[in-house]
């Protein structure tokens, strides 16, 4: 007999792992969907390797679903239920994932959706009324099973139809992590991320940079990638400059696919930098000077810095302190 199959919203956090494992224990085949908004953490390849490892550990399959552009265009800047503490539109984001998962049910021949939400656990996305808002926004009510809190919620279609045994689901509520910790131990789940799954939109500094960015420019997934790395500067005539901080960031900035920006390096050991295209001559020269300031350039010595087609003869600023005036 074919197994019942379910799609899970899989953030990488412990709750989503436990929700999936609870159903796997009931003989349900679970596919963990990781919705990649572009904000899930700094290094995507490390995140994906982690997701694969932990999904394997509990016996789930993993699918990565790229929703970067859709998330930026439709959710990030106009969430119906606003933001959490930082730039995180959690209620709308969650509802968006549920809608996307619902649309994928036929593709995977799956019958319902699992979410690791816990009633009353997190201040914004998991309050009881927030769960209802998510359900009404996502138009998948009845098909979303929240195994960790299911016994506190009305029976869902998978429970009513007998695909899932409600008695084996849980009634966790509140912020205590006691039951989750016990289950993690029991099932040997030792590796897991924080509840936000490392989402950068919950990070104060990242959110500040994002807010600053949208005062000057529209925002694309290229900007989301760029915001993750380097020191960010806003130059007097509006250009954005990013200067790497170390060898790893050099490699990251080299690997970025750039459209609105161009990369430049220096004629001596130093950082890779990224600058907005089509900037004023004054901003271009200042960009070269700031980048030189973070290199091994000697004060007051003139260097030739190539930015795009232009060759700029200039010296570093007097100090990093001076450069920091332009830092975002
Ligand atoms: S923490 Fe980030 S990924 Fe998770 S629901 Fe909130 S905005 Fe979405």
Short mmCIF file of N, CA, C and O and ligand atoms in Angstrom, two decimals, residues 88-90 93 97 196 199 202, ligand 1:
data_model
loop_
_atom_site.label_atom_id
_atom_site.label_comp_id
_atom_site.label_asym_id
_atom_site.label_seq_id
_atom_site.Cartn_x
_atom_site.Cartn_y
_atom_site.Cartn_z
N UNK A 88 11.08 41.54 10.00
CA UNK A 88 10.55 40.19 9.76
C UNK A 88 9.03 40.17 9.69
O UNK A 88 8.37 40.29 10.72
N UNK A 89 8.47 40.01 8.51
CA UNK A 89 7.00 39.97 8.39
C UNK A 89 6.50 38.55 8.60
O UNK A 89 5.95 37.91 7.69
N UNK A 90 6.66 38.03 9.82
CA UNK A 90 6.51 36.58 10.04
C UNK A 90 5.13 36.03 9.69
O UNK A 90 5.04 34.95 9.10
N UNK A 93 4.76 36.01 5.97
CA UNK A 93 5.78 35.11 5.41
C UNK A 93 5.33 33.66 5.57
O UNK A 93 5.41 32.84 4.65
N UNK A 97 4.29 30.85 2.72
CA UNK A 97 4.88 29.51 2.59
C UNK A 97 3.78 28.44 2.53
O UNK A 97 3.87 27.48 1.78
N UNK A 196 14.12 30.83 14.65
CA UNK A 196 13.96 31.64 13.44
C UNK A 196 14.74 31.03 12.28
O UNK A 196 14.70 31.55 11.16
N UNK A 199 17.07 33.35 10.26
CA UNK A 199 16.54 34.32 9.29
C UNK A 199 17.13 35.72 9.56
O UNK A 199 17.00 36.26 10.65
N UNK A 202 15.30 38.81 11.08
CA UNK A 202 15.11 38.97 12.53
C UNK A 202 16.36 39.59 13.17
O UNK A 202 16.40 39.80 14.37
S1 LIG B 1 11.66 34.34 10.78
FE1 LIG B 1 12.00 34.96 8.64
S2 LIG B 1 11.57 33.10 7.45
FE2 LIG B 1 10.67 32.79 9.50
S3 LIG B 1 8.54 33.46 9.29
FE3 LIG B 1 9.73 35.22 10.03
S4 LIG B 1 10.30 36.36 8.18
FE4 LIG B 1 9.68 34.29 7.52
#
